[in-house]
JSON list of C-alpha atoms in Angstrom, two decimals:
[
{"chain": "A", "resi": 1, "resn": "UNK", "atom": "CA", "xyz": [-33.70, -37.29, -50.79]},
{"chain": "A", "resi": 2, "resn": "UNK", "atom": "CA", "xyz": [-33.92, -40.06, -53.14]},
{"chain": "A", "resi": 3, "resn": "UNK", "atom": "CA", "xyz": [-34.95, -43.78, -50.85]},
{"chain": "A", "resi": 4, "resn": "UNK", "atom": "CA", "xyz": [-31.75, -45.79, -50.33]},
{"chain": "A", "resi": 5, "resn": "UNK", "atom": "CA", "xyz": [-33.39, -49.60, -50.95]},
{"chain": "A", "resi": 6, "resn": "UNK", "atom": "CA", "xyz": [-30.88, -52.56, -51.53]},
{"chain": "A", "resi": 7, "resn": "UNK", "atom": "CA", "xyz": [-31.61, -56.20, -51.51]},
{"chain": "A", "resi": 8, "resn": "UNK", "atom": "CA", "xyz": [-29.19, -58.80, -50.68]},
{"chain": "A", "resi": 9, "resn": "UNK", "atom": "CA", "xyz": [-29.36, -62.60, -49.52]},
{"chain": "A", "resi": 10, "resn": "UNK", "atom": "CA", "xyz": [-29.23, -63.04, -46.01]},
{"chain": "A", "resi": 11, "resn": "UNK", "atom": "CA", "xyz": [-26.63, -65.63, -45.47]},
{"chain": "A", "resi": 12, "resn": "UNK", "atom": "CA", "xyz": [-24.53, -62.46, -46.59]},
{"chain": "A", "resi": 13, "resn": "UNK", "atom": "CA", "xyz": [-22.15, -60.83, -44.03]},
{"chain": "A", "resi": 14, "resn": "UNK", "atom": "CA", "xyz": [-23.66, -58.11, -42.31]},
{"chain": "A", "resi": 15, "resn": "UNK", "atom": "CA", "xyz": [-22.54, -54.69, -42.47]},
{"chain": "A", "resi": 16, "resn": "UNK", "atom": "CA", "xyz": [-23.74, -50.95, -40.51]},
{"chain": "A", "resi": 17, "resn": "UNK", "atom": "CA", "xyz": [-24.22, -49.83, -43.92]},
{"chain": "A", "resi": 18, "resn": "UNK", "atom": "CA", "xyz": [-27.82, -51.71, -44.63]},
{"chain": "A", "resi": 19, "resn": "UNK", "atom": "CA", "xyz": [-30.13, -49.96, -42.41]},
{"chain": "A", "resi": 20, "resn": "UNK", "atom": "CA", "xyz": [-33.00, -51.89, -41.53]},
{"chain": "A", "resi": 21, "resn": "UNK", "atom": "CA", "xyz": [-33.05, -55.15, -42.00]},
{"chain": "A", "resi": 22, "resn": "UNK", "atom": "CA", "xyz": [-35.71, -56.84, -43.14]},
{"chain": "A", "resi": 23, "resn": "UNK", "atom": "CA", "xyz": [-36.43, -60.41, -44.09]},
{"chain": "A", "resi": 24, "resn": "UNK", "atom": "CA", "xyz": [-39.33, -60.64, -47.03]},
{"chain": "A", "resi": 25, "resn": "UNK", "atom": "CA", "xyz": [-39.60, -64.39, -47.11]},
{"chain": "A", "resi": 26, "resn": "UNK", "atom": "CA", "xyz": [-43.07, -66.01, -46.68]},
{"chain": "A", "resi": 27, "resn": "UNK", "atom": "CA", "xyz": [-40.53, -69.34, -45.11]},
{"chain": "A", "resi": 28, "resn": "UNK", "atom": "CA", "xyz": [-37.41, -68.80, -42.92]},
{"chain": "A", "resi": 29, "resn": "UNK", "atom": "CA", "xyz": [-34.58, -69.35, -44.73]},
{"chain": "A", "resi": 30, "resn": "UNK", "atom": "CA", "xyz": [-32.88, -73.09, -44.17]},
{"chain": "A", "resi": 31, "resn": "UNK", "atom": "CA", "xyz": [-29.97, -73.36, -41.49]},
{"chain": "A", "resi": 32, "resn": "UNK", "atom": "CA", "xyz": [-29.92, -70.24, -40.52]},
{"chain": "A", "resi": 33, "resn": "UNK", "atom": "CA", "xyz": [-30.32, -69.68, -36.61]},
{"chain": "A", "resi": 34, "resn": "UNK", "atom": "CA", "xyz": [-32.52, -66.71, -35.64]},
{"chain": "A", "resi": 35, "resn": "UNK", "atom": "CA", "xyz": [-29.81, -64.84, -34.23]},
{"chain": "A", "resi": 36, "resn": "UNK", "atom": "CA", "xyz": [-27.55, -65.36, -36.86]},
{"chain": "A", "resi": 37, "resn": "UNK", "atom": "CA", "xyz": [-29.38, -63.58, -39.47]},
{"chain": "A", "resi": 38, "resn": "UNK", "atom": "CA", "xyz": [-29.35, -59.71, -37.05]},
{"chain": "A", "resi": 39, "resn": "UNK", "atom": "CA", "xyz": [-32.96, -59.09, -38.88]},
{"chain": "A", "resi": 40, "resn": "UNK", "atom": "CA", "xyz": [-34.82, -55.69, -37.70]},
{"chain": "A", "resi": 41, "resn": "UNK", "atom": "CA", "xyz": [-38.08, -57.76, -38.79]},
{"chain": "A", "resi": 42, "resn": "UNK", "atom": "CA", "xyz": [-39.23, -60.58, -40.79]},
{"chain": "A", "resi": 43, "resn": "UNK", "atom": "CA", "xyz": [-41.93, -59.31, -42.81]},
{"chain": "A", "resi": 44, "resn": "UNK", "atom": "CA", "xyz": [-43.65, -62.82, -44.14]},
{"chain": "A", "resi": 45, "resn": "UNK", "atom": "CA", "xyz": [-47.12, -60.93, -45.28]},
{"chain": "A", "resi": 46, "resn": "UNK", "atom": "CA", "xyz": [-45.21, -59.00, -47.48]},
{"chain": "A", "resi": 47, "resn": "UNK", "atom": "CA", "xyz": [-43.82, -62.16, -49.73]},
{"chain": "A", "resi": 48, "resn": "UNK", "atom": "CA", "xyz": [-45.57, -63.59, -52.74]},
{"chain": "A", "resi": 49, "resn": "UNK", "atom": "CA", "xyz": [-48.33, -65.81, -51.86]},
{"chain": "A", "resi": 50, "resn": "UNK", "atom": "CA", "xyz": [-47.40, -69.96, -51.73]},
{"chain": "A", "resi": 51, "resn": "UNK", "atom": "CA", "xyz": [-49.35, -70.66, -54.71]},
{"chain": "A", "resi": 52, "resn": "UNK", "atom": "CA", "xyz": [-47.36, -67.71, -56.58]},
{"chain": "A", "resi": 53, "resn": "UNK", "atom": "CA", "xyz": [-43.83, -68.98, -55.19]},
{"chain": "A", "resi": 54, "resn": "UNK", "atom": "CA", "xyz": [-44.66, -72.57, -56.07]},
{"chain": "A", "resi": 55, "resn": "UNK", "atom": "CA", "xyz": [-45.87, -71.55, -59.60]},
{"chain": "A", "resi": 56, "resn": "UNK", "atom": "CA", "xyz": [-42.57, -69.42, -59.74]},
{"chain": "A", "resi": 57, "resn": "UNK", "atom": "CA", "xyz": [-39.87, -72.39, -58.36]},
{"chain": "A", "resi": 58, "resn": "UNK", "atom": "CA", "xyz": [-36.83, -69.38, -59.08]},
{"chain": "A", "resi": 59, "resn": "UNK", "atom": "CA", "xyz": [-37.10, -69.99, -62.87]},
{"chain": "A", "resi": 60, "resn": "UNK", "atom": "CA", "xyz": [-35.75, -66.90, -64.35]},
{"chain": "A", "resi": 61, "resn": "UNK", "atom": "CA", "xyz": [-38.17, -67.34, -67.84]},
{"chain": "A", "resi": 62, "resn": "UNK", "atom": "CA", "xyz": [-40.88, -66.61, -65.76]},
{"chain": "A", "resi": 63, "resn": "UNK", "atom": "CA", "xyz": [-39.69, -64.17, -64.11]},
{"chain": "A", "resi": 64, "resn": "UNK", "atom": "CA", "xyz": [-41.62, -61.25, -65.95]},
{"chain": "A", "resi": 65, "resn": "UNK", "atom": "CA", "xyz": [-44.91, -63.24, -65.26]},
{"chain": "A", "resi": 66, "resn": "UNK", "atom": "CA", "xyz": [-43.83, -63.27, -61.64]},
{"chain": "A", "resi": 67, "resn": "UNK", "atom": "CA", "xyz": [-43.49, -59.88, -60.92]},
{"chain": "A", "resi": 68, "resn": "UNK", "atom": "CA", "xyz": [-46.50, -58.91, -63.01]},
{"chain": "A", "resi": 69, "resn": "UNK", "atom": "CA", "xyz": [-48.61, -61.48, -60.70]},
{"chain": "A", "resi": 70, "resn": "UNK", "atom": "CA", "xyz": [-46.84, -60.26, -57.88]},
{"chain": "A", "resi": 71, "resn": "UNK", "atom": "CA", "xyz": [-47.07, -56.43, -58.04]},
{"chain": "A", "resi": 72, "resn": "UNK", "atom": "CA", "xyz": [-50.81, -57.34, -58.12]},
{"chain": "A", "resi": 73, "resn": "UNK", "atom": "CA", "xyz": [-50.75, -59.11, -55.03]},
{"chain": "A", "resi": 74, "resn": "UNK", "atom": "CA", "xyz": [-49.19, -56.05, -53.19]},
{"chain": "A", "resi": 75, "resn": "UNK", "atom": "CA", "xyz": [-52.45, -54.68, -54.07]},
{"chain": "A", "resi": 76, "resn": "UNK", "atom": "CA", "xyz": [-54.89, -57.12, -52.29]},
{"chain": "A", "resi": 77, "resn": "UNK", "atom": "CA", "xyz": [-55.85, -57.53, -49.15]},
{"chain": "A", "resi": 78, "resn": "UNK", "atom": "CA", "xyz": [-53.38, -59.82, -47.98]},
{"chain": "A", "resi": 79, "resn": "UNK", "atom": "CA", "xyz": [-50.14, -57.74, -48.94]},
{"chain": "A", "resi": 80, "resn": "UNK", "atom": "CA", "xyz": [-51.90, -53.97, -48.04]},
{"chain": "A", "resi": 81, "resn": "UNK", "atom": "CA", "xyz": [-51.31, -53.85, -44.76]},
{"chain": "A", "resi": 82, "resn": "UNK", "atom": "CA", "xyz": [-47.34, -55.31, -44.99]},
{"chain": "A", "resi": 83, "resn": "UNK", "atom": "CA", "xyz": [-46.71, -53.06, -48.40]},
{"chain": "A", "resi": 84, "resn": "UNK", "atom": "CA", "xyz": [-47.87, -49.98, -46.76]},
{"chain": "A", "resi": 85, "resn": "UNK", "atom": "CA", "xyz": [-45.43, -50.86, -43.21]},
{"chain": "A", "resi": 86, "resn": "UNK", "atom": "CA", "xyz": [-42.53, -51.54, -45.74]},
{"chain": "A", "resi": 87, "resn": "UNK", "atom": "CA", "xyz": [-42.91, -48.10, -47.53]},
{"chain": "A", "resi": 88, "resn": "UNK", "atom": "CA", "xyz": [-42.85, -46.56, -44.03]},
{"chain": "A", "resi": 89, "resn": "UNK", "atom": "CA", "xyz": [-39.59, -48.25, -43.46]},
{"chain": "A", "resi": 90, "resn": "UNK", "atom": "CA", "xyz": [-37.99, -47.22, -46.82]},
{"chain": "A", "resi": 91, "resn": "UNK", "atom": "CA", "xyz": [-39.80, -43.67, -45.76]},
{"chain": "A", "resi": 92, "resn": "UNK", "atom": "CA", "xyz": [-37.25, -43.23, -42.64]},
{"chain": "A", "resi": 93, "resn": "UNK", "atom": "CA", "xyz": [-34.66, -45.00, -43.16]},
{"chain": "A", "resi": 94, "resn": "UNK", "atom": "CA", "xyz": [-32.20, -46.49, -45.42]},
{"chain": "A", "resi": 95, "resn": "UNK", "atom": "CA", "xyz": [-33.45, -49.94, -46.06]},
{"chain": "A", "resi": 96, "resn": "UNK", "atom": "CA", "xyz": [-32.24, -53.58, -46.96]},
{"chain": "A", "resi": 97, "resn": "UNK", "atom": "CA", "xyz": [-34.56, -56.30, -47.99]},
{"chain": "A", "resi": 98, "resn": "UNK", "atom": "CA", "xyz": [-32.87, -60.04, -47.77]},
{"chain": "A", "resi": 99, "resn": "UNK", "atom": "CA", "xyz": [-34.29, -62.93, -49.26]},
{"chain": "A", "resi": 100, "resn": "UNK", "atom": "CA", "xyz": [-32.50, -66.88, -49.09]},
{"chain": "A", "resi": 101, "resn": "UNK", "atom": "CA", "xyz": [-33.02, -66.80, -52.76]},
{"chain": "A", "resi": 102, "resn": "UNK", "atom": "CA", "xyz": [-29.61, -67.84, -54.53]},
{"chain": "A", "resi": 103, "resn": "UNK", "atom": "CA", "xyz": [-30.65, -65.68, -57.88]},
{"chain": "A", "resi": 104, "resn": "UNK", "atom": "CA", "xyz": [-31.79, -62.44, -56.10]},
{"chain": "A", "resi": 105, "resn": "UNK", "atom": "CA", "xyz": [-31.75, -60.42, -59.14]},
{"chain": "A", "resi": 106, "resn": "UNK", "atom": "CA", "xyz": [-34.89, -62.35, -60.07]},
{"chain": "A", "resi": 107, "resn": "UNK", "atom": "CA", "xyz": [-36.62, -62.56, -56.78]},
{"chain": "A", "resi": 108, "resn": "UNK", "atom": "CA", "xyz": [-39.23, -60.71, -54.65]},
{"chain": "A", "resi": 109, "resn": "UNK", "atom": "CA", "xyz": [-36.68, -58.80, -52.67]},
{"chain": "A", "resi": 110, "resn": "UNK", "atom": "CA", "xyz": [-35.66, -57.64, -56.56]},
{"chain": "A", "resi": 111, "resn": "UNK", "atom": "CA", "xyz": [-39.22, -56.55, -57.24]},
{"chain": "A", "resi": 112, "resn": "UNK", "atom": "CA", "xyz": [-40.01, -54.91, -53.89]},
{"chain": "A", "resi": 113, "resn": "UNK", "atom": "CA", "xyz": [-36.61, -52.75, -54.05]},
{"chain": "A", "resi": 114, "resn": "UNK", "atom": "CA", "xyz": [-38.27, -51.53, -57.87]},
{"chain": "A", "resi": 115, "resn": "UNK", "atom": "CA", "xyz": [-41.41, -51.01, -56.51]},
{"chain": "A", "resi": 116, "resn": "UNK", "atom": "CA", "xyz": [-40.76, -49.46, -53.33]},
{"chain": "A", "resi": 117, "resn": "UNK", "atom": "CA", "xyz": [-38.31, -46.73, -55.21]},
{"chain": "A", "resi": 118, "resn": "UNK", "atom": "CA", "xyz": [-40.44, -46.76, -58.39]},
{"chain": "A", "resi": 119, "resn": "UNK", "atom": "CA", "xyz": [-37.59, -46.76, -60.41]},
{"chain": "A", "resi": 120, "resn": "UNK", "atom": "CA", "xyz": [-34.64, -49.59, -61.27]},
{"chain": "A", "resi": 121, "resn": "UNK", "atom": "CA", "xyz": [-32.92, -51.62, -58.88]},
{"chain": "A", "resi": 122, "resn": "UNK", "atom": "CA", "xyz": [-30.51, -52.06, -56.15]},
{"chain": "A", "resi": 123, "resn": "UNK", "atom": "CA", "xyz": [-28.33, -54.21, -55.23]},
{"chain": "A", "resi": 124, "resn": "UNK", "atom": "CA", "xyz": [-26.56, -53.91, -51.78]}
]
């Protein structure tokens, strides 16, 4: 059975449909009340390092640069451990990443739903 792996923003209404739910920001998102967002987990060592998201700012011509510099940092130390808990997620269950970022289609969530199915994307 093929992985079912969307990614959505999280000031989205919820629905049964998602799955898990699992936050992949490094920062939690602005306004939003802890219970309000009905996470599963917040996964923060699984987000592009500070340095990367500053470098980034959401600008969509860098985007290929990003997720180059990005999919490398799922390799390092840092990300291992979070990568390999997030693949045991998409593993069991259908999964939903959310992200704050207004442009998700060219944001981390977008690259970890690629990566994590090793194929295109989702959207949810």
């Amino acid at each position: 059975m093929a992985k079912q792996i969307a990614y959505r923003r999280v000031y989205e209404e919820t629905s049964p449909k998602e799955g898990k739910r699992v936050l992949v920001d490094r920062v939690w998102p602005r306004g939003m009340r802890k219970e309000e967002a009905h996470l599963d987990e917040w996964l923060r060592d699984v987000a592009p390092s500070t340095e990367l998201r500053k470098w980034y700012g959401h600008e969509p011509s860098r985007f290929a640069e990003f997720r180059r510099r990005y999919l490398a940092e799922l390799r390092d130390a840092g990300h291992r451990q979070a990568a390999g808990h997030l693949r045991d997620l998409a593993d069991r269950d259908k999964l939903t990443l959310l992200t704050a970022t207004k442009d998700v289609d060219h944001s981390q969530a977008a690259v970890l739903a690629e990566w994590l199915t090793g194929a295109g994307r989702s959207k949810a």
